[in-house]
GROMACS .gro file of C-alpha atoms in nm:
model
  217
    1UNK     CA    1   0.000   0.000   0.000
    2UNK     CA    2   0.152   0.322  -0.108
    3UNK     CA    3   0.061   0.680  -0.233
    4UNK     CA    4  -0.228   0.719  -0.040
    5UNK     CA    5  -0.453   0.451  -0.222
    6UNK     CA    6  -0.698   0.323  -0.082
    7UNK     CA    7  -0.727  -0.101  -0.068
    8UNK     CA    8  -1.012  -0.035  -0.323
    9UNK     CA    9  -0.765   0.130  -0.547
   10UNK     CA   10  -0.546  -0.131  -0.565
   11UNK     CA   11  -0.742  -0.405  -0.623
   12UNK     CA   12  -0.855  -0.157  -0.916
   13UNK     CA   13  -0.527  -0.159  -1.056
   14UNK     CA   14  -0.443  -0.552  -0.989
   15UNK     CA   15  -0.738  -0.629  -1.227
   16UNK     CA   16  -0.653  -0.390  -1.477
   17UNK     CA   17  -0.311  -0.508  -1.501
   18UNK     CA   18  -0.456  -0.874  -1.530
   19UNK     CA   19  -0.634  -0.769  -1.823
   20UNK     CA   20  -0.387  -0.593  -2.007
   21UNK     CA   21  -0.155  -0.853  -1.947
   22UNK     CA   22  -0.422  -1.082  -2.122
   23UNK     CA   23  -0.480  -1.308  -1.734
   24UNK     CA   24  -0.858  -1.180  -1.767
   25UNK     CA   25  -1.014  -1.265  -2.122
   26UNK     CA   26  -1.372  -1.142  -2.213
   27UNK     CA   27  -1.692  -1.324  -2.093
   28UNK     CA   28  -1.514  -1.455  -1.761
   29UNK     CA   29  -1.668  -1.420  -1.470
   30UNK     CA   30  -1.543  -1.182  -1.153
   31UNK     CA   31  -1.682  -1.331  -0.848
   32UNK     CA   32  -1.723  -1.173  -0.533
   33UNK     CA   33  -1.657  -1.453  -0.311
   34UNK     CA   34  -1.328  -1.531  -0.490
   35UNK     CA   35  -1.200  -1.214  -0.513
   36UNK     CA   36  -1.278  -1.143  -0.149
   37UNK     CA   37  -1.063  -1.428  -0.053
   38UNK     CA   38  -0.764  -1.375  -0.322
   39UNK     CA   39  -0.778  -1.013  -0.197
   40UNK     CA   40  -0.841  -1.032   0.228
   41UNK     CA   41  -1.098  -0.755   0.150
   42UNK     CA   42  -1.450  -0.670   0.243
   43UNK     CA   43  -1.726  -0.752   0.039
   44UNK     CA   44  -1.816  -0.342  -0.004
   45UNK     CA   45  -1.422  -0.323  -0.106
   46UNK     CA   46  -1.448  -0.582  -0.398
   47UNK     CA   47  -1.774  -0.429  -0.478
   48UNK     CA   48  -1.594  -0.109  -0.496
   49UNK     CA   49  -1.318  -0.195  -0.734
   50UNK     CA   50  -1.543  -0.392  -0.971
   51UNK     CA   51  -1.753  -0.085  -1.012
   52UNK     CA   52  -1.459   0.106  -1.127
   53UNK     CA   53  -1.384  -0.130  -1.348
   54UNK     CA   54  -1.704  -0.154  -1.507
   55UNK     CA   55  -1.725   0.272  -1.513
   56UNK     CA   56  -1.351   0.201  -1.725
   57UNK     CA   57  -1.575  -0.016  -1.963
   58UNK     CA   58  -1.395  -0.302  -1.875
   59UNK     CA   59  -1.648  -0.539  -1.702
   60UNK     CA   60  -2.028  -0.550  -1.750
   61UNK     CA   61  -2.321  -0.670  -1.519
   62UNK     CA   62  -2.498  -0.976  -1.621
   63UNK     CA   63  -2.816  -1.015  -1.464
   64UNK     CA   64  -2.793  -1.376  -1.247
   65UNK     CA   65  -2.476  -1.416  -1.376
   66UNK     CA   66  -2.276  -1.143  -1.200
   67UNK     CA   67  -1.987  -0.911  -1.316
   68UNK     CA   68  -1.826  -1.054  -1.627
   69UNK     CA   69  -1.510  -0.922  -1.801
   70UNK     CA   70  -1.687  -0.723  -2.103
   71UNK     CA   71  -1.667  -0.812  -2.455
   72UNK     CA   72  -1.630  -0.536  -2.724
   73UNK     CA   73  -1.746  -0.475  -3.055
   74UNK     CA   74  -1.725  -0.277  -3.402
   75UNK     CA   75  -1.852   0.052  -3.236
   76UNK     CA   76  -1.637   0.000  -2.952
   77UNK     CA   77  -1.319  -0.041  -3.176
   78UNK     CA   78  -1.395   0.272  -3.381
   79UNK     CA   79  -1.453   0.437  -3.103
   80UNK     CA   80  -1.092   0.366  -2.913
   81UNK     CA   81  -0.939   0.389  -3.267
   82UNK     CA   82  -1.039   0.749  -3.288
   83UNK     CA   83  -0.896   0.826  -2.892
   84UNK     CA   84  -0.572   0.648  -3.021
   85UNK     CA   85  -0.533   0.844  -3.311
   86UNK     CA   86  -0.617   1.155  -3.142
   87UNK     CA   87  -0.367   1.128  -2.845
   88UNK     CA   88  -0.057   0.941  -3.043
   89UNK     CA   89  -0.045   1.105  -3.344
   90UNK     CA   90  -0.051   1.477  -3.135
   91UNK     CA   91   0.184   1.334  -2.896
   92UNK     CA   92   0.436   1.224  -3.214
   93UNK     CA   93   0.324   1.571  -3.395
   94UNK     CA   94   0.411   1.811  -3.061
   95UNK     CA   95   0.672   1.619  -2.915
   96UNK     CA   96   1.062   1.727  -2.910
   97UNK     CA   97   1.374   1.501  -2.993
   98UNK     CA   98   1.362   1.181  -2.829
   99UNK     CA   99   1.550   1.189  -2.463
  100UNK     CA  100   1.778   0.852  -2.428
  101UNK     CA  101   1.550   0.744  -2.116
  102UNK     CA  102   1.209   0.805  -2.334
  103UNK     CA  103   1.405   0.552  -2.622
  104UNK     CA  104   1.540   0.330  -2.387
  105UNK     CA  105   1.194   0.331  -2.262
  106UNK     CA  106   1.036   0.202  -2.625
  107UNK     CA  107   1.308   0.011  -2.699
  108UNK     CA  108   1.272  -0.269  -2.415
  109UNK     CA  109   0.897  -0.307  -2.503
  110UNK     CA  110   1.020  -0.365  -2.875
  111UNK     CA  111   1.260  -0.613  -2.717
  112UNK     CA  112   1.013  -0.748  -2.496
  113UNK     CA  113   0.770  -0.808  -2.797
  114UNK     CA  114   1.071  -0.933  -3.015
  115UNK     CA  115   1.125  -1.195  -2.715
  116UNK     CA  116   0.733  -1.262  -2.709
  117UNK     CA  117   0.743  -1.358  -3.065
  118UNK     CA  118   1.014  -1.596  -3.051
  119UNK     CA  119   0.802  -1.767  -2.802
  120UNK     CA  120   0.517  -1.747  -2.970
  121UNK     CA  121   0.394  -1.595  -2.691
  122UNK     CA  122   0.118  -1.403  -2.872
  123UNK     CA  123  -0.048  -1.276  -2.596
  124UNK     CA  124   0.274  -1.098  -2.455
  125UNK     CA  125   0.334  -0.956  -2.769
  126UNK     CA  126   0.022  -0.795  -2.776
  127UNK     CA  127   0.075  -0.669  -2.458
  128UNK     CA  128   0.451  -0.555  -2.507
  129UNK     CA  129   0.299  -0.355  -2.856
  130UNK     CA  130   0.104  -0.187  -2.657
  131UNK     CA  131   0.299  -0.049  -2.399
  132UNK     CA  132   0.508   0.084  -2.694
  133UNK     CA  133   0.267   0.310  -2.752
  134UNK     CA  134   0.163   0.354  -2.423
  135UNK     CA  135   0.552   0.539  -2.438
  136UNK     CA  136   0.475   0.721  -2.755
  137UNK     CA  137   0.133   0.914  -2.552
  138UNK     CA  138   0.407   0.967  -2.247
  139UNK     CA  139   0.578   1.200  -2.500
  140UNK     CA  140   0.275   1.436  -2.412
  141UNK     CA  141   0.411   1.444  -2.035
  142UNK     CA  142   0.039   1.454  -1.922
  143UNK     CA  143  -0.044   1.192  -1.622
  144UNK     CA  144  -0.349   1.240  -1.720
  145UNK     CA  145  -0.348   1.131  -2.056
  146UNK     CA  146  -0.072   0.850  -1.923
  147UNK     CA  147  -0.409   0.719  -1.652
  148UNK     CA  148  -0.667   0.787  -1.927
  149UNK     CA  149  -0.467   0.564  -2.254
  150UNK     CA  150  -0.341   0.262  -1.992
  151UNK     CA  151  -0.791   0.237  -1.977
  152UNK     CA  152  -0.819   0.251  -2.333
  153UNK     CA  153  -0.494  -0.025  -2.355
  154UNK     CA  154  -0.669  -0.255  -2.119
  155UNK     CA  155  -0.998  -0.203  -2.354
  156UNK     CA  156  -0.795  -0.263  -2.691
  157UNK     CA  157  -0.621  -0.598  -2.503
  158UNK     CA  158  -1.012  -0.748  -2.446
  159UNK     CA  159  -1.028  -0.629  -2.844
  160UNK     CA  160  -0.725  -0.859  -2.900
  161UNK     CA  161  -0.833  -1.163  -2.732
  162UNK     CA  162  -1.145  -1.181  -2.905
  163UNK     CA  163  -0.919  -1.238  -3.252
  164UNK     CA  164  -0.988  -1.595  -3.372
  165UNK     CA  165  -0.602  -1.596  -3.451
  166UNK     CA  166  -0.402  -1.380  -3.228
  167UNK     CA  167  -0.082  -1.502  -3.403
  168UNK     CA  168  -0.163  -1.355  -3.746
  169UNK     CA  169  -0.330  -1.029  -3.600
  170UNK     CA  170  -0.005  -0.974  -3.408
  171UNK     CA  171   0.239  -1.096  -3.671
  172UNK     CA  172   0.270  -0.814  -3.886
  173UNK     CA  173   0.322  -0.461  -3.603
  174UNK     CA  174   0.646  -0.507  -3.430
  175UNK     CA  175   0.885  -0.381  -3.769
  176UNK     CA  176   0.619  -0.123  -3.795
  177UNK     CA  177   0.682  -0.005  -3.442
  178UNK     CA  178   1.051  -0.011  -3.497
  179UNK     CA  179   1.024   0.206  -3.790
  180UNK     CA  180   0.826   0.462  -3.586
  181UNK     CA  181   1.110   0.437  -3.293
  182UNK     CA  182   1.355   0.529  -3.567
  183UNK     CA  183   1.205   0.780  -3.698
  184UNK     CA  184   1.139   0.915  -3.387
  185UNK     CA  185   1.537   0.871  -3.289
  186UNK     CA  186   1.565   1.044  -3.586
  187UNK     CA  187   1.400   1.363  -3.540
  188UNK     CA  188   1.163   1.268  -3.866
  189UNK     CA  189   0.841   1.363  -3.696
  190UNK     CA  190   0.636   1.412  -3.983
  191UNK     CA  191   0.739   1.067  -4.107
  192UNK     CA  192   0.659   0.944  -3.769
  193UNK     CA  193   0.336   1.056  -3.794
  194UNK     CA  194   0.265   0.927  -4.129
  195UNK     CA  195   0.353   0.566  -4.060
  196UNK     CA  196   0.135   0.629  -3.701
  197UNK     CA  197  -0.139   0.702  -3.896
  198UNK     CA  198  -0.112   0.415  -4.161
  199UNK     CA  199  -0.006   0.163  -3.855
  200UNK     CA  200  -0.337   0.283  -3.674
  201UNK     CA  201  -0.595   0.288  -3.999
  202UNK     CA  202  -0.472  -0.122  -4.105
  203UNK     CA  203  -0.484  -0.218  -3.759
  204UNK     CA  204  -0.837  -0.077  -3.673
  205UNK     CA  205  -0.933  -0.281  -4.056
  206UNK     CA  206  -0.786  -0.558  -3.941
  207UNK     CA  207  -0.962  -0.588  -3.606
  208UNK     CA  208  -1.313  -0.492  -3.790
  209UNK     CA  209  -1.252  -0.778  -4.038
  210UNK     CA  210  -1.169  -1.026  -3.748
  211UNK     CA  211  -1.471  -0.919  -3.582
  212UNK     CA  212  -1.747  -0.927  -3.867
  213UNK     CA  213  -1.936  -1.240  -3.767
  214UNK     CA  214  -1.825  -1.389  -4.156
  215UNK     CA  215  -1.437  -1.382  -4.048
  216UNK     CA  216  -1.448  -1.651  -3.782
  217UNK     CA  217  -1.367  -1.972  -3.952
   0.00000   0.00000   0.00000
């Protein structure tokens, strides 16, 4: 416990994390009793943190079934596709040369996805992608926007999981995030910005495609 947040906080957080890092898939169930136990919490606590949650979009009420981890759809990916092309492609557009700890930063998540990868890991290496660009909206220097995008991360992450064939929808974005770093390191913002912007419009396609109800085969 730390930084004056509260157990309720916390517990916030710890479920977030477990769905970004892809430990919480869409449709499971949160249940109180288990979570009370996992957590040494009250009952009002859990309740608590699981409202949060479900006011970050991330988990839904099910009438008798309880709090479930929330599955998006086409609207909702349009609709986080627009936020990320708002926030990274003004944070690439306004920010200044890279610093060595903001590259160093974006580097180890490309490693960490590169590593992913080899292990065919592809649930890391969706999570690894994204914390790239979780570093490329902390070029804005706005907590703020930092709290705000890790939401709309743990949102695209539910997005992922729901791909028939995470290995092919992940395949193809780590050499497109390395170009961006370069060109980045380089000072090339409006090149940056260009391959943000084409990265952002075939990924947002090729999450649409996965999720028309035809695709799933």
């Amino acid at each position: 416990m730390n930084s004056g947040l509260s157990l309720a906080d916390h517990i916030t957080l710890e479920l977030r994390a477990d769905i970004i890092g892809g430990r919480l898939l869409p449709g499971m169930a949160l249940v109180e009793n288990d979570l009370v136990s996992a957590y040494n919490a009250s009952r009002n606590t859990i309740r608590e943190a699981l409202h949060r949650l479900g006011q970050e979009g991330l988990t839904l009420y099910v009438r008798n079934k309880g709090v479930m981890v929330r599955r998006l759809g086409a609207g909702d990916v349009r609709d986080l596709f627009n936020v990320r092309r708002t926030l990274e492609l003004q944070a690439i557009s306004a920010s200044q040369p890279l610093r060595d700890y903001q590259s160093d930063r974006m580097l180890e998540a490309l490693e960490a996805t590169e590593l992913a990868r080899e292990r065919e890991d592809w649930r890391a290496v969706g999570t690894h992608s994204l914390a790239f660009h979780q570093h490329i909206v902390g070029l804005l220097r706005s907590p703020l926007f930092d709290e705000f995008f890790t939401n709309v991360v743990a949102q695209l992450r539910l997005v992922f999981c729901t791909a028939p064939d995470e290995s092919r929808f992940q395949a193809p974005w780590l050499a497109r995030d390395r170009q961006i770093h370069e060109l980045l390191a380089e000072g090339d913002k409006r090149a940056a910005g260009d391959a943000m912007s084409l990265y952002l419009d075939d990924s947002e396609q090729l999450l649409l495609q996965m999720l028309a109800p035809h695709s799933h085969h």
